[in-house]
PDB file of C-alpha atoms in Angstrom:
ATOM      1  CA  MET A   1     -26.938 -34.355  60.067  1.00 66.00           C
ATOM      2  CA  PRO A   2     -27.330 -37.215  62.589  1.00 76.00           C
ATOM      3  CA  GLU A   3     -26.703 -40.247  60.425  1.00 82.00           C
ATOM      4  CA  LEU A   4     -26.982 -44.027  61.495  1.00 88.00           C
ATOM      5  CA  PRO A   5     -24.497 -44.177  64.047  1.00 88.00           C
ATOM      6  CA  GLU A   6     -25.587 -41.321  65.939  1.00 87.00           C
ATOM      7  CA  VAL A   7     -29.304 -42.688  65.842  1.00 91.00           C
ATOM      8  CA  GLU A   8     -28.320 -46.374  66.515  1.00 92.00           C
ATOM      9  CA  THR A   9     -26.495 -44.760  69.799  1.00 90.00           C
ATOM     10  CA  THR A  10     -29.502 -43.148  70.738  1.00 92.00           C
ATOM     11  CA  ARG A  11     -31.531 -45.988  69.994  1.00 94.00           C
ATOM     12  CA  ARG A  12     -29.376 -48.013  72.348  1.00 92.00           C
ATOM     13  CA  GLY A  13     -29.640 -45.402  74.948  1.00 91.00           C
ATOM     14  CA  ILE A  14     -33.339 -44.548  74.883  1.00 94.00           C
ATOM     15  CA  ALA A  15     -34.299 -48.478  74.619  1.00 95.00           C
ATOM     16  CA  THR A  16     -32.718 -48.978  78.126  1.00 93.00           C
ATOM     17  CA  VAL A  17     -35.253 -46.355  79.716  1.00 93.00           C
ATOM     18  CA  MET A  18     -38.222 -46.643  77.489  1.00 95.00           C
ATOM     19  CA  THR A  19     -39.034 -50.458  76.652  1.00 97.00           C
ATOM     20  CA  GLY A  20     -41.475 -51.971  78.800  1.00 97.00           C
ATOM     21  CA  ARG A  21     -42.599 -48.847  80.484  1.00 97.00           C
ATOM     22  CA  PRO A  22     -46.026 -47.252  80.479  1.00 98.00           C
ATOM     23  CA  LEU A  23     -45.563 -43.492  78.995  1.00 98.00           C
ATOM     24  CA  VAL A  24     -47.308 -40.920  81.560  1.00 97.00           C
ATOM     25  CA  GLN A  25     -47.519 -38.244  79.231  1.00 97.00           C
ATOM     26  CA  LEU A  26     -46.215 -36.851  75.972  1.00 98.00           C
ATOM     27  CA  VAL A  27     -45.743 -33.025  76.216  1.00 97.00           C
ATOM     28  CA  VAL A  28     -45.407 -31.042  72.861  1.00 98.00           C
ATOM     29  CA  ARG A  29     -44.331 -27.804  73.197  1.00 97.00           C
ATOM     30  CA  GLU A  30     -43.580 -27.027  69.504  1.00 97.00           C
ATOM     31  CA  PRO A  31     -45.534 -28.875  66.899  1.00 97.00           C
ATOM     32  CA  ARG A  32     -44.292 -27.146  63.976  1.00 97.00           C
ATOM     33  CA  LEU A  33     -41.608 -29.541  63.199  1.00 97.00           C
ATOM     34  CA  ARG A  34     -40.841 -30.564  59.432  1.00 96.00           C
ATOM     35  CA  TRP A  35     -44.476 -32.291  59.382  1.00 96.00           C
ATOM     36  CA  PRO A  36     -46.715 -31.267  62.057  1.00 97.00           C
ATOM     37  CA  VAL A  37     -46.792 -33.351  65.155  1.00 98.00           C
ATOM     38  CA  PRO A  38     -50.575 -34.846  65.257  1.00 97.00           C
ATOM     39  CA  ALA A  39     -52.319 -32.602  67.684  1.00 97.00           C
ATOM     40  CA  ASP A  40     -53.953 -36.001  68.876  1.00 97.00           C
ATOM     41  CA  LEU A  41     -50.809 -37.671  69.661  1.00 98.00           C
ATOM     42  CA  PRO A  42     -50.477 -36.865  73.428  1.00 98.00           C
ATOM     43  CA  ASP A  43     -53.949 -38.811  74.093  1.00 98.00           C
ATOM     44  CA  THR A  44     -53.125 -41.370  71.772  1.00 98.00           C
ATOM     45  CA  LEU A  45     -50.149 -42.515  73.678  1.00 98.00           C
ATOM     46  CA  SER A  46     -50.999 -41.410  77.400  1.00 96.00           C
ATOM     47  CA  GLY A  47     -50.415 -44.195  79.610  1.00 97.00           C
ATOM     48  CA  ARG A  48     -49.497 -46.998  76.608  1.00 98.00           C
ATOM     49  CA  THR A  49     -46.349 -49.005  77.067  1.00 98.00           C
ATOM     50  CA  VAL A  50     -43.625 -48.762  74.640  1.00 98.00           C
ATOM     51  CA  LEU A  51     -43.032 -52.476  73.728  1.00 98.00           C
ATOM     52  CA  GLU A  52     -39.923 -51.866  71.580  1.00 97.00           C
ATOM     53  CA  CYS A  53     -37.114 -49.190  70.424  1.00 97.00           C
ATOM     54  CA  GLY A  54     -36.212 -49.946  66.744  1.00 97.00           C
ATOM     55  CA  ARG A  55     -34.729 -48.135  64.121  1.00 96.00           C
ATOM     56  CA  ARG A  56     -34.921 -48.025  60.357  1.00 96.00           C
ATOM     57  CA  GLY A  57     -32.440 -45.653  58.489  1.00 93.00           C
ATOM     58  CA  LYS A  58     -32.009 -42.513  60.380  1.00 93.00           C
ATOM     59  CA  TYR A  59     -35.799 -43.023  61.863  1.00 96.00           C
ATOM     60  CA  LEU A  60     -36.443 -43.843  65.200  1.00 97.00           C
ATOM     61  CA  LEU A  61     -39.246 -46.426  65.648  1.00 98.00           C
ATOM     62  CA  LEU A  62     -41.398 -46.477  69.043  1.00 98.00           C
ATOM     63  CA  ARG A  63     -43.736 -49.543  69.091  1.00 98.00           C
ATOM     64  CA  PHE A  64     -46.843 -49.383  71.054  1.00 98.00           C
ATOM     65  CA  GLU A  65     -49.401 -52.290  71.088  1.00 97.00           C
ATOM     66  CA  HIS A  66     -51.713 -50.032  69.007  1.00 97.00           C
ATOM     67  CA  GLY A  67     -49.274 -48.548  66.542  1.00 98.00           C
ATOM     68  CA  THR A  68     -45.296 -46.941  66.037  1.00 98.00           C
ATOM     69  CA  GLN A  69     -44.120 -43.551  66.364  1.00 98.00           C
ATOM     70  CA  ILE A  70     -41.762 -42.447  64.040  1.00 98.00           C
ATOM     71  CA  VAL A  71     -38.904 -39.943  65.166  1.00 98.00           C
ATOM     72  CA  HIS A  72     -36.419 -38.288  63.100  1.00 96.00           C
ATOM     73  CA  LEU A  73     -33.864 -35.997  64.673  1.00 94.00           C
ATOM     74  CA  GLY A  74     -33.445 -33.400  61.848  1.00 92.00           C
ATOM     75  CA  MET A  75     -30.182 -31.715  60.616  1.00 86.00           C
ATOM     76  CA  SER A  76     -29.021 -30.862  64.129  1.00 85.00           C
ATOM     77  CA  GLY A  77     -31.638 -32.570  66.342  1.00 91.00           C
ATOM     78  CA  SER A  78     -31.066 -35.019  69.729  1.00 91.00           C
ATOM     79  CA  LEU A  79     -32.730 -36.778  72.378  1.00 93.00           C
ATOM     80  CA  ARG A  80     -31.581 -37.198  75.449  1.00 90.00           C
ATOM     81  CA  ARG A  81     -32.615 -37.977  79.295  1.00 91.00           C
ATOM     82  CA  VAL A  82     -32.704 -34.997  81.359  1.00 91.00           C
ATOM     83  CA  MET A  83     -32.530 -34.538  85.332  1.00 89.00           C
ATOM     84  CA  GLU A  84     -35.400 -34.292  87.229  1.00 84.00           C
ATOM     85  CA  GLY A  85     -36.645 -31.335  87.805  1.00 85.00           C
ATOM     86  CA  GLU A  86     -34.690 -29.571  84.703  1.00 90.00           C
ATOM     87  CA  ALA A  87     -36.216 -26.575  83.005  1.00 90.00           C
ATOM     88  CA  PRO A  88     -36.907 -27.144  79.594  1.00 90.00           C
ATOM     89  CA  ARG A  89     -34.411 -25.367  77.238  1.00 93.00           C
ATOM     90  CA  ARG A  90     -35.063 -23.464  74.151  1.00 94.00           C
ATOM     91  CA  HIS A  91     -35.561 -25.549  70.959  1.00 95.00           C
ATOM     92  CA  ASP A  92     -36.689 -28.379  73.623  1.00 96.00           C
ATOM     93  CA  HIS A  93     -39.974 -29.283  71.357  1.00 97.00           C
ATOM     94  CA  VAL A  94     -41.258 -32.453  72.461  1.00 97.00           C
ATOM     95  CA  GLU A  95     -41.027 -34.263  75.987  1.00 97.00           C
ATOM     96  CA  TRP A  96     -41.502 -38.212  76.670  1.00 98.00           C
ATOM     97  CA  ILE A  97     -42.412 -38.163  80.725  1.00 96.00           C
ATOM     98  CA  PHE A  98     -42.217 -41.973  82.545  1.00 96.00           C
ATOM     99  CA  GLU A  99     -42.287 -42.324  86.016  1.00 94.00           C
ATOM    100  CA  HIS A 100     -38.691 -42.752  86.593  1.00 91.00           C
ATOM    101  CA  ALA A 101     -36.995 -40.894  83.853  1.00 94.00           C
ATOM    102  CA  THR A 102     -37.840 -37.758  81.126  1.00 95.00           C
ATOM    103  CA  LEU A 103     -36.651 -37.794  77.567  1.00 96.00           C
ATOM    104  CA  ARG A 104     -36.444 -34.423  75.534  1.00 96.00           C
ATOM    105  CA  LEU A 105     -36.225 -33.899  71.959  1.00 96.00           C
ATOM    106  CA  HIS A 106     -33.874 -30.990  70.955  1.00 95.00           C
ATOM    107  CA  ASP A 107     -34.249 -29.809  67.805  1.00 95.00           C
ATOM    108  CA  PRO A 108     -32.877 -26.107  66.932  1.00 94.00           C
ATOM    109  CA  ARG A 109     -33.732 -26.088  63.235  1.00 93.00           C
ATOM    110  CA  ARG A 110     -37.064 -28.088  63.820  1.00 94.00           C
ATOM    111  CA  PHE A 111     -36.273 -30.476  60.666  1.00 94.00           C
ATOM    112  CA  GLY A 112     -36.794 -33.563  63.056  1.00 96.00           C
ATOM    113  CA  ALA A 113     -40.259 -34.949  63.121  1.00 97.00           C
ATOM    114  CA  VAL A 114     -42.624 -36.684  65.300  1.00 98.00           C
ATOM    115  CA  LEU A 115     -45.199 -38.660  63.480  1.00 98.00           C
ATOM    116  CA  TRP A 116     -47.794 -41.497  64.275  1.00 98.00           C
ATOM    117  CA  HIS A 117     -48.531 -45.063  62.284  1.00 98.00           C
ATOM    118  CA  PRO A 118     -51.311 -46.703  63.814  1.00 98.00           C
ATOM    119  CA  ALA A 119     -51.015 -50.408  63.605  1.00 97.00           C
ATOM    120  CA  ASP A 120     -54.400 -50.670  61.252  1.00 97.00           C
ATOM    121  CA  ALA A 121     -52.476 -49.013  58.535  1.00 96.00           C
ATOM    122  CA  GLY A 122     -50.357 -52.176  57.859  1.00 96.00           C
ATOM    123  CA  PRO A 123     -46.817 -52.796  59.171  1.00 97.00           C
ATOM    124  CA  VAL A 124     -44.568 -49.173  59.760  1.00 97.00           C
ATOM    125  CA  GLU A 125     -42.297 -50.487  57.141  1.00 95.00           C
ATOM    126  CA  PHE A 126     -44.513 -49.678  54.260  1.00 95.00           C
ATOM    127  CA  HIS A 127     -45.078 -45.791  55.822  1.00 97.00           C
ATOM    128  CA  PRO A 128     -43.970 -43.485  52.886  1.00 96.00           C
ATOM    129  CA  LEU A 129     -41.129 -42.304  54.681  1.00 95.00           C
ATOM    130  CA  LEU A 130     -39.584 -45.716  55.148  1.00 95.00           C
ATOM    131  CA  ALA A 131     -40.823 -47.862  52.359  1.00 93.00           C
ATOM    132  CA  ARG A 132     -38.125 -46.640  49.913  1.00 90.00           C
ATOM    133  CA  LEU A 133     -34.772 -46.810  52.172  1.00 93.00           C
ATOM    134  CA  GLY A 134     -32.223 -49.051  50.949  1.00 93.00           C
ATOM    135  CA  ILE A 135     -30.753 -52.289  52.466  1.00 95.00           C
ATOM    136  CA  GLU A 136     -29.278 -51.510  56.073  1.00 96.00           C
ATOM    137  CA  PRO A 137     -25.529 -51.991  55.806  1.00 96.00           C
ATOM    138  CA  PHE A 138     -25.405 -54.673  59.004  1.00 95.00           C
ATOM    139  CA  ASP A 139     -28.212 -56.530  56.774  1.00 96.00           C
ATOM    140  CA  PRO A 140     -26.947 -60.324  56.276  1.00 96.00           C
ATOM    141  CA  ARG A 141     -27.608 -59.471  52.499  1.00 96.00           C
ATOM    142  CA  PHE A 142     -25.245 -56.433  52.236  1.00 97.00           C
ATOM    143  CA  GLY A 143     -22.206 -56.941  50.281  1.00 97.00           C
ATOM    144  CA  GLY A 144     -20.102 -56.485  47.595  1.00 98.00           C
ATOM    145  CA  GLN A 145     -22.709 -58.207  45.108  1.00 98.00           C
ATOM    146  CA  TRP A 146     -25.307 -56.129  46.254  1.00 98.00           C
ATOM    147  CA  LEU A 147     -23.496 -53.035  45.724  1.00 98.00           C
ATOM    148  CA  HIS A 148     -22.399 -54.313  42.319  1.00 98.00           C
ATOM    149  CA  ASP A 149     -26.241 -55.074  41.361  1.00 97.00           C
ATOM    150  CA  GLN A 150     -27.397 -51.658  42.318  1.00 97.00           C
ATOM    151  CA  PHE A 151     -24.480 -49.576  40.601  1.00 97.00           C
ATOM    152  CA  ARG A 152     -25.177 -51.587  37.650  1.00 96.00           C
ATOM    153  CA  GLY A 153     -26.157 -49.275  34.667  1.00 95.00           C
ATOM    154  CA  ARG A 154     -25.776 -46.057  36.959  1.00 97.00           C
ATOM    155  CA  ALA A 155     -23.519 -43.264  35.778  1.00 97.00           C
ATOM    156  CA  ALA A 156     -23.498 -41.346  38.863  1.00 97.00           C
ATOM    157  CA  PRO A 157     -20.463 -40.623  40.989  1.00 98.00           C
ATOM    158  CA  VAL A 158     -20.382 -43.381  43.667  1.00 98.00           C
ATOM    159  CA  LYS A 159     -20.500 -40.837  46.460  1.00 98.00           C
ATOM    160  CA  GLN A 160     -23.735 -39.383  45.355  1.00 97.00           C
ATOM    161  CA  LEU A 161     -25.338 -43.091  44.942  1.00 97.00           C
ATOM    162  CA  LEU A 162     -24.428 -43.642  48.511  1.00 97.00           C
ATOM    163  CA  LEU A 163     -26.109 -40.794  49.937  1.00 95.00           C
ATOM    164  CA  ALA A 164     -29.329 -41.219  48.021  1.00 93.00           C
ATOM    165  CA  GLY A 165     -29.978 -43.964  50.459  1.00 91.00           C
ATOM    166  CA  GLU A 166     -31.183 -46.300  47.813  1.00 92.00           C
ATOM    167  CA  ALA A 167     -28.587 -48.909  47.686  1.00 95.00           C
ATOM    168  CA  VAL A 168     -27.813 -48.646  51.287  1.00 96.00           C
ATOM    169  CA  VAL A 169     -28.823 -46.858  54.214  1.00 94.00           C
ATOM    170  CA  GLY A 170     -27.177 -44.561  56.896  1.00 88.00           C
ATOM    171  CA  VAL A 171     -24.083 -43.678  54.663  1.00 92.00           C
ATOM    172  CA  GLY A 172     -24.080 -39.878  55.229  1.00 89.00           C
ATOM    173  CA  ASN A 173     -21.511 -37.308  54.171  1.00 92.00           C
ATOM    174  CA  ILE A 174     -18.961 -38.222  56.495  1.00 91.00           C
ATOM    175  CA  TYR A 175     -19.153 -41.486  56.473  1.00 92.00           C
ATOM    176  CA  ALA A 176     -19.342 -41.767  52.570  1.00 96.00           C
ATOM    177  CA  SER A 177     -15.737 -40.049  52.307  1.00 96.00           C
ATOM    178  CA  GLU A 178     -14.511 -41.947  55.233  1.00 96.00           C
ATOM    179  CA  SER A 179     -15.374 -45.497  53.423  1.00 97.00           C
ATOM    180  CA  LEU A 180     -14.242 -44.585  49.970  1.00 98.00           C
ATOM    181  CA  TYR A 181     -11.134 -43.598  51.475  1.00 98.00           C
ATOM    182  CA  ARG A 182     -10.551 -46.643  53.234  1.00 97.00           C
ATOM    183  CA  ALA A 183     -11.712 -48.545  49.914  1.00 98.00           C
ATOM    184  CA  GLY A 184      -9.500 -46.636  47.729  1.00 98.00           C
ATOM    185  CA  ILE A 185     -11.926 -45.574  45.602  1.00 98.00           C
ATOM    186  CA  HIS A 186     -12.224 -41.868  44.026  1.00 98.00           C
ATOM    187  CA  PRO A 187     -15.641 -40.458  44.973  1.00 98.00           C
ATOM    188  CA  ALA A 188     -16.426 -39.026  41.660  1.00 97.00           C
ATOM    189  CA  ALA A 189     -15.978 -42.558  39.997  1.00 97.00           C
ATOM    190  CA  PRO A 190     -19.016 -43.764  38.090  1.00 97.00           C
ATOM    191  CA  GLY A 191     -21.123 -46.436  39.960  1.00 97.00           C
ATOM    192  CA  ARG A 192     -21.232 -48.425  36.735  1.00 97.00           C
ATOM    193  CA  ARG A 193     -17.537 -48.959  36.462  1.00 96.00           C
ATOM    194  CA  LEU A 194     -17.207 -50.194  39.793  1.00 97.00           C
ATOM    195  CA  SER A 195     -16.167 -54.052  39.366  1.00 97.00           C
ATOM    196  CA  LEU A 196     -17.534 -56.775  41.752  1.00 98.00           C
ATOM    197  CA  ALA A 197     -14.046 -56.656  43.602  1.00 97.00           C
ATOM    198  CA  ARG A 198     -14.041 -52.995  44.620  1.00 97.00           C
ATOM    199  CA  CYS A 199     -17.740 -53.263  45.588  1.00 98.00           C
ATOM    200  CA  GLU A 200     -16.326 -55.703  48.027  1.00 98.00           C
ATOM    201  CA  ARG A 201     -13.956 -53.786  49.329  1.00 98.00           C
ATOM    202  CA  LEU A 202     -16.713 -50.657  49.767  1.00 98.00           C
ATOM    203  CA  ALA A 203     -18.907 -52.900  51.498  1.00 98.00           C
ATOM    204  CA  GLN A 204     -16.418 -53.948  54.053  1.00 98.00           C
ATOM    205  CA  ALA A 205     -15.243 -50.562  54.295  1.00 97.00           C
ATOM    206  CA  ILE A 206     -18.902 -48.959  54.832  1.00 97.00           C
ATOM    207  CA  ARG A 207     -19.438 -51.582  57.792  1.00 96.00           C
ATOM    208  CA  GLN A 208     -16.238 -51.108  59.306  1.00 94.00           C
ATOM    209  CA  THR A 209     -16.484 -47.299  59.532  1.00 93.00           C
ATOM    210  CA  LEU A 210     -19.666 -47.374  60.710  1.00 93.00           C
ATOM    211  CA  THR A 211     -18.928 -49.993  63.210  1.00 91.00           C
ATOM    212  CA  ASP A 212     -16.015 -47.814  64.590  1.00 89.00           C
ATOM    213  CA  ALA A 213     -18.491 -44.520  64.275  1.00 87.00           C
ATOM    214  CA  LEU A 214     -21.015 -47.036  66.769  1.00 87.00           C
ATOM    215  CA  ASN A 215     -18.099 -47.648  69.328  1.00 84.00           C
ATOM    216  CA  SER A 216     -17.331 -44.156  69.422  1.00 79.00           C
ATOM    217  CA  GLY A 217     -20.646 -42.893  70.004  1.00 69.00           C
ATOM    218  CA  GLY A 218     -20.411 -41.448  66.471  1.00 57.00           C
ATOM    219  CA  SER A 219     -20.339 -37.786  65.970  1.00 51.00           C
ATOM    220  CA  THR A 220     -21.276 -36.301  62.589  1.00 47.00           C
ATOM    221  CA  LEU A 221     -21.967 -32.824  64.396  1.00 42.00           C
ATOM    222  CA  ARG A 222     -19.685 -31.080  66.330  1.00 43.00           C
ATOM    223  CA  ASP A 223     -22.152 -30.279  68.962  1.00 42.00           C
ATOM    224  CA  TYR A 224     -23.996 -33.983  68.492  1.00 41.00           C
ATOM    225  CA  VAL A 225     -24.487 -35.301  71.884  1.00 46.00           C
ATOM    226  CA  GLY A 226     -26.031 -38.784  73.071  1.00 50.00           C
ATOM    227  CA  THR A 227     -28.886 -39.513  75.066  1.00 54.00           C
ATOM    228  CA  GLY A 228     -26.980 -38.759  78.669  1.00 56.00           C
ATOM    229  CA  GLY A 229     -25.648 -35.558  77.440  1.00 53.00           C
ATOM    230  CA  GLU A 230     -22.107 -36.998  76.224  1.00 51.00           C
ATOM    231  CA  PRO A 231     -20.389 -35.605  73.078  1.00 47.00           C
ATOM    232  CA  GLY A 232     -19.834 -38.276  70.168  1.00 47.00           C
ATOM    233  CA  SER A 233     -16.308 -38.616  69.559  1.00 45.00           C
ATOM    234  CA  TYR A 234     -16.029 -40.294  66.152  1.00 45.00           C
ATOM    235  CA  PHE A 235     -15.176 -37.173  64.042  1.00 48.00           C
ATOM    236  CA  ASP A 236     -12.251 -35.718  66.284  1.00 50.00           C
ATOM    237  CA  ILE A 237     -10.668 -39.225  66.424  1.00 50.00           C
ATOM    238  CA  HIS A 238     -10.892 -41.410  63.767  1.00 70.00           C
ATOM    239  CA  ALA A 239     -11.952 -39.122  60.602  1.00 87.00           C
ATOM    240  CA  ALA A 240      -8.636 -39.601  57.929  1.00 94.00           C
ATOM    241  CA  VAL A 241     -10.034 -37.513  54.940  1.00 96.00           C
ATOM    242  CA  TYR A 242     -12.933 -35.304  56.178  1.00 94.00           C
ATOM    243  CA  GLU A 243     -12.218 -31.828  56.683  1.00 92.00           C
ATOM    244  CA  ARG A 244      -8.722 -32.495  56.341  1.00 95.00           C
ATOM    245  CA  ALA A 245      -8.419 -30.161  52.935  1.00 96.00           C
ATOM    246  CA  GLY A 246      -4.553 -29.588  52.434  1.00 97.00           C
ATOM    247  CA  GLN A 247      -3.355 -31.931  55.255  1.00 97.00           C
ATOM    248  CA  PRO A 248      -1.130 -34.601  54.292  1.00 97.00           C
ATOM    249  CA  CYS A 249      -2.823 -38.083  53.848  1.00 97.00           C
ATOM    250  CA  ARG A 250      -1.952 -40.268  56.767  1.00 94.00           C
ATOM    251  CA  VAL A 251      -0.825 -43.226  54.477  1.00 96.00           C
ATOM    252  CA  CYS A 252       1.153 -41.668  51.778  1.00 96.00           C
ATOM    253  CA  GLY A 253       1.698 -38.092  52.695  1.00 97.00           C
ATOM    254  CA  THR A 254      -0.168 -36.179  49.576  1.00 97.00           C
ATOM    255  CA  ALA A 255      -2.336 -33.165  50.701  1.00 98.00           C
ATOM    256  CA  ILE A 256      -6.260 -34.407  51.144  1.00 97.00           C
ATOM    257  CA  ARG A 257      -8.483 -32.525  48.511  1.00 97.00           C
ATOM    258  CA  ARG A 258     -11.822 -30.989  48.417  1.00 97.00           C
ATOM    259  CA  ILE A 259     -14.592 -31.131  45.905  1.00 97.00           C
ATOM    260  CA  VAL A 260     -17.847 -30.205  45.817  1.00 97.00           C
ATOM    261  CA  GLN A 261     -20.661 -32.808  44.969  1.00 95.00           C
ATOM    262  CA  GLY A 262     -24.366 -32.300  44.673  1.00 92.00           C
ATOM    263  CA  GLN A 263     -23.667 -29.261  47.109  1.00 92.00           C
ATOM    264  CA  ARG A 264     -21.825 -31.529  49.603  1.00 93.00           C
ATOM    265  CA  ALA A 265     -18.243 -31.342  50.596  1.00 96.00           C
ATOM    266  CA  THR A 266     -16.338 -34.513  49.555  1.00 97.00           C
ATOM    267  CA  TYR A 267     -12.881 -35.146  50.681  1.00 98.00           C
ATOM    268  CA  TYR A 268     -10.269 -37.759  49.381  1.00 98.00           C
ATOM    269  CA  CYS A 269      -6.784 -38.528  48.528  1.00 98.00           C
ATOM    270  CA  VAL A 270      -6.143 -37.906  45.106  1.00 96.00           C
ATOM    271  CA  LYS A 271      -3.138 -40.903  45.332  1.00 97.00           C
ATOM    272  CA  CYS A 272      -4.946 -43.429  47.215  1.00 97.00           C
ATOM    273  CA  GLN A 273      -8.257 -43.139  45.830  1.00 97.00           C
ATOM    274  CA  ARG A 274      -8.040 -43.860  41.869  1.00 83.00           C
ATOM    275  CA  ALA A 275     -10.574 -43.444  39.907  1.00 73.00           C
TER     276      ALA A 275
END
């Protein structure tokens, strides 16, 4: 699933194309996504100018004067710019047409979303999909003390607490494994057992892991592509433990292990990541 680095990379790409430009036409070829695309959305947005391309967690927020379009890439979706005259591919479900460029949402599994939050409904941050999201990992308030407070009294494994997205957003399955490895924390350690010092290491590892992923364009999917069609490279270049079960740890040489937590694969080094 595209996580924070992939979504942020996409946001940066579309911001250069959309911001300050009037949308000539929104074309909905397949409205049956995770939630139905509102039938009146093309008329609602026709001729309106995109004021800002933002992001909250894994949601893209396209702000117009009269509301905000909420876009989610789903499990394997991408939003990319296409060449003039390029025919739609199978699974190209939604299209944003500007005078100078066209972008298409490609979503084979149809788990994505294209929704509308009108301005008169209040701040978009209060939308049900966004209201309960945790803090952003690059928010100045995020740090070891924040994680320590969030984990207090929580018996669940720290990996699961990270994936839940309530303590911090954007730390998906790959990035959680990688961050815990960098911090030297066992993925099954109960959150409440993490000291402030270990939470400090974890917060720093999360920021650094996501920063490295952003610098590489992100790649939580083997077929992930950016807005220009370029593949992400983080998975192949930087993964220290993810999908490396049986291979030697790059620090100590111990074989990387794989376990399943909450139906998700977790990879770790038993020597470098003490419980």
